[in-house]
Amino acid sequence: MKHSIALVTGATSGLGYAAARLLAGEGWHEIIVTGRSLAQIKETAAQLAAETKRQVFTPLELDLNDPVNVHSAVAALVKQGRPVDFLLLNAGLVPFKQRVLTATGVEASQAPLIGHHQLTVGLLNANLLSSNARIVIAGAEPARGGVPMFKYTDLPAFAAKYHQGDRTAAVEALIRNGPNVKYVPNNAYADAKLIIAWWTAALARRLPAGTAVYAVSPGGATDTKVVRSAGPLLKYLFIPIVNLIPGMNQTPETAARRYLQASEFGTDVSGQFFASAQGKFSGPIEAQRHPHLHDRASQEAAWQAVVKVSGIDLSSPASLSAVS
């Protein structure tokens, strides 16, 4: 992969900010940094330039909750006309204590995936990812299961009970936090990250040869603003306990390095979800082998549900002969 142009979402603080700074240190020629406020992301770009002593940061307004704004951001990138080599879909949100829906009826923690889908597909449809581009999207440990206080939905059972076995409808219900979905913040977060892992696998089957995508859990990095919306149990009980256990937390810079590590992976592991070893929140990442992550029907259901909610699909997808 050429170290020419990288794009980092959610770059105004935390992991996105750390990743942008690390990319500058690795010699990237241009790093497009995004944030919901143009004024704020301009300030961020200037701060990054001052810290790194490199004038390589280009600010771009991007509100993943606003489809019109995402379309405008893609249009701006089309006008620029230079393909992106590394697309880091970092922006995310821990759910609020009470359910919050966006203006388009999407649960708040699910909304970043919808915006990221619109951005990614928009770039692919405009041929604005380079021929060997790498895409990394932020996952999280709860998607694999076995994380205290987090539980993802058993999609096949949920689909059978409420949607006549239609998994696409079931995923859409989770994305919208529909009438048969009980809102539990931590569980909503686990569902959001599991759907990301499934979406990643489905996208990998649709990418042009040479391009690859990975879902990557940055692991424990509680010194970020991502937990600003978390409920009191998570913020004041779980996180402080984790912080006391050696090896269960890490700096934003260490966590962000996982993204950069994955950007150098090959196409042979495209579509995989990488996270810590079972029971860990830091240390080396490894491809997750849990059966629910590799359920082809759930992966395709996640893709189709995101397409339906976002209203955008690939205009000329690669061969889908492997898709059942």
Coordinates of N, CA and C in Angstrom, one line a residue, residues 14-138:
G14 N -9.1 11.6 20.9 CA -9.0 10.1 21.2 C -8.2 9.4 20.2
L15 N -8.8 8.2 19.8 CA -8.1 7.3 18.9 C -7.8 7.8 17.5
G16 N -8.8 8.6 17.0 CA -8.7 9.2 15.7 C -7.6 10.2 15.6
Y17 N -7.5 11.0 16.7 CA -6.4 12.0 16.8 C -5.1 11.3 16.9
A18 N -5.0 10.3 17.7 CA -3.8 9.6 17.9 C -3.3 8.9 16.6
A19 N -4.3 8.3 15.9 CA -4.0 7.6 14.6 C -3.5 8.6 13.6
A20 N -4.1 9.8 13.5 CA -3.7 10.8 12.5 C -2.2 11.2 12.8
R21 N -1.9 11.4 14.1 CA -0.6 11.8 14.5 C 0.4 10.7 14.1
L22 N 0.1 9.4 14.4 CA 1.0 8.3 14.1 C 1.2 8.2 12.5
L23 N 0.2 8.4 11.8 CA 0.3 8.4 10.3 C 1.3 9.4 9.8
A24 N 1.2 10.6 10.4 CA 2.2 11.7 10.0 C 3.6 11.2 10.3
G25 N 3.8 10.5 11.5 CA 5.1 10.0 11.8 C 5.6 9.0 10.9
E26 N 4.7 8.3 10.3 CA 5.1 7.2 9.3 C 5.3 7.8 7.9
G27 N 5.1 9.1 7.7 CA 5.5 9.7 6.5 C 4.4 9.8 5.4
W28 N 3.1 9.7 5.8 CA 2.1 9.8 4.9 C 2.1 11.3 4.3
H29 N 1.8 11.4 3.0 CA 1.9 12.6 2.3 C 0.7 13.6 2.6
E30 N -0.5 13.0 2.8 CA -1.7 13.8 3.1 C -2.6 12.9 4.0
I31 N -3.1 13.5 5.1 CA -4.0 12.9 6.0 C -5.2 13.7 6.1
I32 N -6.3 13.2 5.6 CA -7.6 13.9 5.6 C -8.2 13.6 7.0
V33 N -8.4 14.6 7.8 CA -9.0 14.4 9.1 C -10.4 14.9 9.1
T34 N -11.4 14.2 9.7 CA -12.8 14.6 9.7 C -13.3 14.8 11.1
G35 N -14.3 15.7 11.1 CA -15.1 15.9 12.4 C -16.4 16.5 12.0
R36 N -17.4 16.5 13.0 CA -18.7 17.0 12.7 C -18.8 18.5 12.5
S37 N -17.8 19.2 13.1 CA -17.8 20.7 13.0 C -16.6 21.1 12.2
L38 N -16.8 21.9 11.1 CA -15.7 22.4 10.3 C -14.7 23.2 11.1
A39 N -15.3 24.1 11.9 CA -14.4 24.9 12.7 C -13.5 24.1 13.6
Q40 N -14.1 23.1 14.2 CA -13.4 22.2 15.2 C -12.3 21.4 14.5
I41 N -12.7 20.8 13.3 CA -11.7 20.0 12.6 C -10.6 20.8 12.0
K42 N -10.9 22.1 11.6 CA -9.8 23.0 11.2 C -8.8 23.2 12.3
E43 N -9.3 23.4 13.5 CA -8.5 23.6 14.7 C -7.7 22.4 15.0
T44 N -8.3 21.2 14.8 CA -7.6 19.9 15.1 C -6.5 19.8 14.1
A45 N -6.7 20.1 12.8 CA -5.7 19.9 11.7 C -4.5 20.8 12.1
A46 N -4.8 22.1 12.5 CA -3.7 23.0 12.9 C -2.9 22.5 14.1
Q47 N -3.6 21.9 15.0 CA -3.0 21.4 16.2 C -2.1 20.2 15.9
L48 N -2.6 19.3 15.0 CA -1.8 18.2 14.6 C -0.5 18.6 13.9
A49 N -0.7 19.6 13.0 CA 0.5 20.1 12.2 C 1.5 20.7 13.2
A50 N 1.0 21.4 14.2 CA 2.0 22.0 15.1 C 2.7 21.0 15.9
E51 N 2.0 19.9 16.3 CA 2.6 18.8 17.2 C 3.6 18.0 16.4
T52 N 3.2 17.7 15.1 CA 4.1 16.8 14.3 C 5.1 17.6 13.5
K53 N 5.0 18.9 13.4 CA 5.8 19.7 12.5 C 5.7 19.3 11.1
R54 N 4.5 18.8 10.7 CA 4.3 18.4 9.3 C 3.0 19.1 8.8
Q55 N 3.0 19.7 7.7 CA 1.8 20.4 7.1 C 1.2 19.4 6.1
V56 N 0.6 18.3 6.7 CA 0.0 17.3 5.8 C -1.4 17.0 6.1
F57 N -2.0 17.8 7.0 CA -3.4 17.5 7.5 C -4.4 18.4 6.7
T58 N -5.4 17.7 6.1 CA -6.5 18.4 5.4 C -7.8 18.2 6.2
P59 N -8.4 19.3 6.7 CA -9.7 19.1 7.4 C -10.9 18.9 6.5
L60 N -11.8 18.1 6.9 CA -13.0 17.8 6.1 C -14.2 17.7 7.1
E61 N -15.2 18.4 6.9 CA -16.4 18.3 7.7 C -17.2 17.0 7.3
L62 N -17.5 16.2 8.3 CA -18.2 15.0 8.1 C -19.0 14.6 9.3
D63 N -20.3 14.7 9.2 CA -21.3 14.3 10.2 C -21.9 13.0 9.8
L64 N -21.5 11.9 10.4 CA -22.0 10.6 10.0 C -23.4 10.4 10.3
N65 N -24.0 11.2 11.1 CA -25.5 11.1 11.4 C -26.3 11.8 10.3
D66 N -25.7 12.5 9.4 CA -26.5 13.3 8.4 C -26.1 12.9 7.0
P67 N -27.0 12.1 6.4 CA -26.7 11.6 5.0 C -26.4 12.7 4.0
V68 N -27.0 13.8 4.1 CA -26.7 14.9 3.2 C -25.3 15.4 3.4
N69 N -24.9 15.5 4.7 CA -23.5 16.0 5.0 C -22.5 14.9 4.5
V70 N -22.8 13.6 4.6 CA -21.9 12.6 4.1 C -21.8 12.7 2.6
H71 N -22.9 12.9 1.9 CA -22.9 13.1 0.5 C -22.0 14.3 0.1
S72 N -22.1 15.3 0.8 CA -21.3 16.5 0.5 C -19.8 16.3 0.7
A73 N -19.5 15.5 1.7 CA -18.1 15.1 2.0 C -17.6 14.3 0.9
V74 N -18.4 13.3 0.4 CA -17.9 12.5 -0.7 C -17.7 13.4 -2.0
A75 N -18.7 14.3 -2.2 CA -18.6 15.2 -3.3 C -17.3 16.0 -3.3
A76 N -16.9 16.5 -2.1 CA -15.7 17.2 -1.9 C -14.5 16.4 -2.3
L77 N -14.5 15.1 -1.9 CA -13.4 14.2 -2.2 C -13.3 13.9 -3.7
V78 N -14.5 13.8 -4.3 CA -14.6 13.6 -5.7 C -13.9 14.8 -6.5
K79 N -14.3 16.0 -6.0 CA -13.7 17.2 -6.6 C -12.2 17.2 -6.5
Q80 N -11.7 16.8 -5.3 CA -10.3 16.7 -5.1 C -9.6 15.7 -6.1
G81 N -10.3 14.6 -6.3 CA -9.9 13.7 -7.4 C -8.7 12.8 -7.1
R82 N -8.2 12.7 -5.9 CA -7.1 11.8 -5.6 C -7.5 10.6 -4.8
P83 N -7.2 9.4 -5.3 CA -7.7 8.2 -4.5 C -7.1 8.1 -3.2
V84 N -7.9 7.6 -2.3 CA -7.5 7.3 -0.9 C -6.8 5.9 -0.8
D85 N -5.7 5.9 -0.1 CA -5.0 4.6 0.1 C -5.3 3.9 1.3
F86 N -5.6 4.7 2.4 CA -6.0 4.1 3.7 C -7.2 4.8 4.2
L87 N -8.3 4.1 4.4 CA -9.5 4.7 4.9 C -9.7 4.1 6.3
L88 N -9.6 4.9 7.3 CA -9.7 4.5 8.7 C -11.1 5.0 9.2
L89 N -12.0 4.1 9.4 CA -13.4 4.4 9.8 C -13.4 4.3 11.4
N90 N -12.9 5.3 12.0 CA -12.7 5.2 13.5 C -13.8 5.7 14.3
A91 N -14.6 6.7 13.8 CA -15.6 7.4 14.6 C -16.6 6.4 15.2
G92 N -17.0 6.5 16.5 CA -17.9 5.7 17.1 C -18.5 6.3 18.3
L93 N -19.4 5.6 19.0 CA -20.1 6.2 20.1 C -20.6 5.1 21.0
V94 N -20.3 5.2 22.3 CA -20.9 4.3 23.3 C -22.4 4.8 23.6
P95 N -23.4 3.9 23.6 CA -24.8 4.4 23.7 C -25.0 5.2 24.9
F96 N -26.0 6.0 24.8 CA -26.5 6.8 26.0 C -27.3 6.0 26.9
K97 N -27.4 6.5 28.2 CA -28.2 5.8 29.2 C -29.6 5.6 28.7
Q98 N -30.2 6.6 28.1 CA -31.6 6.5 27.5 C -31.4 6.4 26.0
R99 N -32.3 5.7 25.4 CA -32.3 5.5 23.9 C -32.3 6.8 23.2
V100 N -31.4 7.0 22.2 CA -31.4 8.2 21.4 C -31.4 7.7 19.9
L101 N -32.3 8.3 19.2 CA -32.3 8.0 17.7 C -31.9 9.3 16.9
T102 N -31.3 9.0 15.8 CA -30.9 10.1 14.9 C -32.2 10.6 14.2
A103 N -32.0 11.7 13.4 CA -33.2 12.2 12.7 C -33.7 11.2 11.6
T104 N -32.8 10.3 11.2 CA -33.3 9.2 10.3 C -33.7 7.9 11.0
G105 N -33.9 8.0 12.3 CA -34.5 6.9 13.0 C -33.5 5.7 13.3
V106 N -32.2 6.1 13.4 CA -31.2 5.1 13.7 C -30.7 5.2 15.1
E107 N -30.6 4.1 15.9 CA -30.1 4.2 17.3 C -28.6 4.8 17.2
A108 N -28.3 5.6 18.2 CA -27.1 6.4 18.2 C -25.8 5.6 18.0
S109 N -25.7 4.5 18.7 CA -24.5 3.7 18.5 C -24.4 3.0 17.2
Q110 N -25.5 2.8 16.5 CA -25.5 2.2 15.2 C -25.2 3.2 14.1
A111 N -25.5 4.5 14.4 CA -25.4 5.5 13.3 C -24.0 5.6 12.7
P112 N -22.9 5.5 13.4 CA -21.6 5.6 12.7 C -21.4 4.6 11.6
L113 N -21.9 3.4 11.7 CA -21.8 2.4 10.7 C -22.6 2.8 9.4
I114 N -23.8 3.4 9.6 CA -24.6 3.8 8.5 C -23.8 4.9 7.7
G115 N -23.3 5.9 8.5 CA -22.5 7.0 7.8 C -21.2 6.4 7.2
H116 N -20.6 5.5 7.9 CA -19.3 4.9 7.3 C -19.6 4.1 6.0
H117 N -20.8 3.5 6.0 CA -21.2 2.7 4.8 C -21.4 3.7 3.6
Q118 N -22.1 4.8 3.9 CA -22.3 5.8 2.9 C -21.0 6.4 2.4
L119 N -20.1 6.6 3.2 CA -18.8 7.2 2.8 C -18.0 6.2 2.0
T120 N -17.9 4.9 2.5 CA -17.1 3.9 1.8 C -17.7 3.6 0.5
V121 N -19.0 3.3 0.4 CA -19.6 3.0 -0.9 C -19.6 4.2 -1.8
G122 N -19.7 5.4 -1.3 CA -19.6 6.6 -2.1 C -18.2 6.6 -2.8
L123 N -17.2 6.4 -2.0 CA -15.8 6.4 -2.5 C -15.6 5.3 -3.5
L124 N -16.1 4.1 -3.2 CA -16.0 3.0 -4.2 C -16.7 3.2 -5.5
N125 N -17.9 3.8 -5.4 CA -18.7 4.0 -6.6 C -18.0 5.1 -7.4
A126 N -17.3 6.0 -6.8 CA -16.6 7.1 -7.5 C -15.2 6.7 -7.9
N127 N -14.8 5.5 -7.6 CA -13.5 5.0 -7.9 C -12.4 5.8 -7.2
L128 N -12.7 6.1 -6.0 CA -11.8 7.0 -5.2 C -11.0 6.2 -4.1
L129 N -10.9 4.9 -4.2 CA -10.0 4.1 -3.4 C -9.0 3.6 -4.4
S130 N -7.7 3.6 -4.0 CA -6.7 3.2 -4.8 C -6.7 1.7 -5.1
S131 N -6.0 1.2 -6.0 CA -6.1 -0.3 -6.4 C -5.7 -1.2 -5.3
N132 N -4.9 -0.8 -4.4 CA -4.6 -1.7 -3.3 C -4.9 -1.0 -1.9
A133 N -6.0 -0.3 -1.9 CA -6.4 0.4 -0.7 C -6.7 -0.6 0.5
R134 N -6.5 0.0 1.7 CA -6.9 -0.8 2.9 C -7.9 0.0 3.6
I135 N -9.0 -0.7 4.1 CA -10.1 -0.1 4.9 C -10.0 -0.7 6.2
V136 N -10.0 0.1 7.3 CA -10.1 -0.4 8.7 C -11.2 0.3 9.4
I137 N -12.1 -0.5 10.0 CA -13.2 0.1 10.7 C -13.1 -0.4 12.2
A138 N -13.4 0.5 13.1 CA -13.3 0.2 14.5 C -14.3 -0.8 15.0

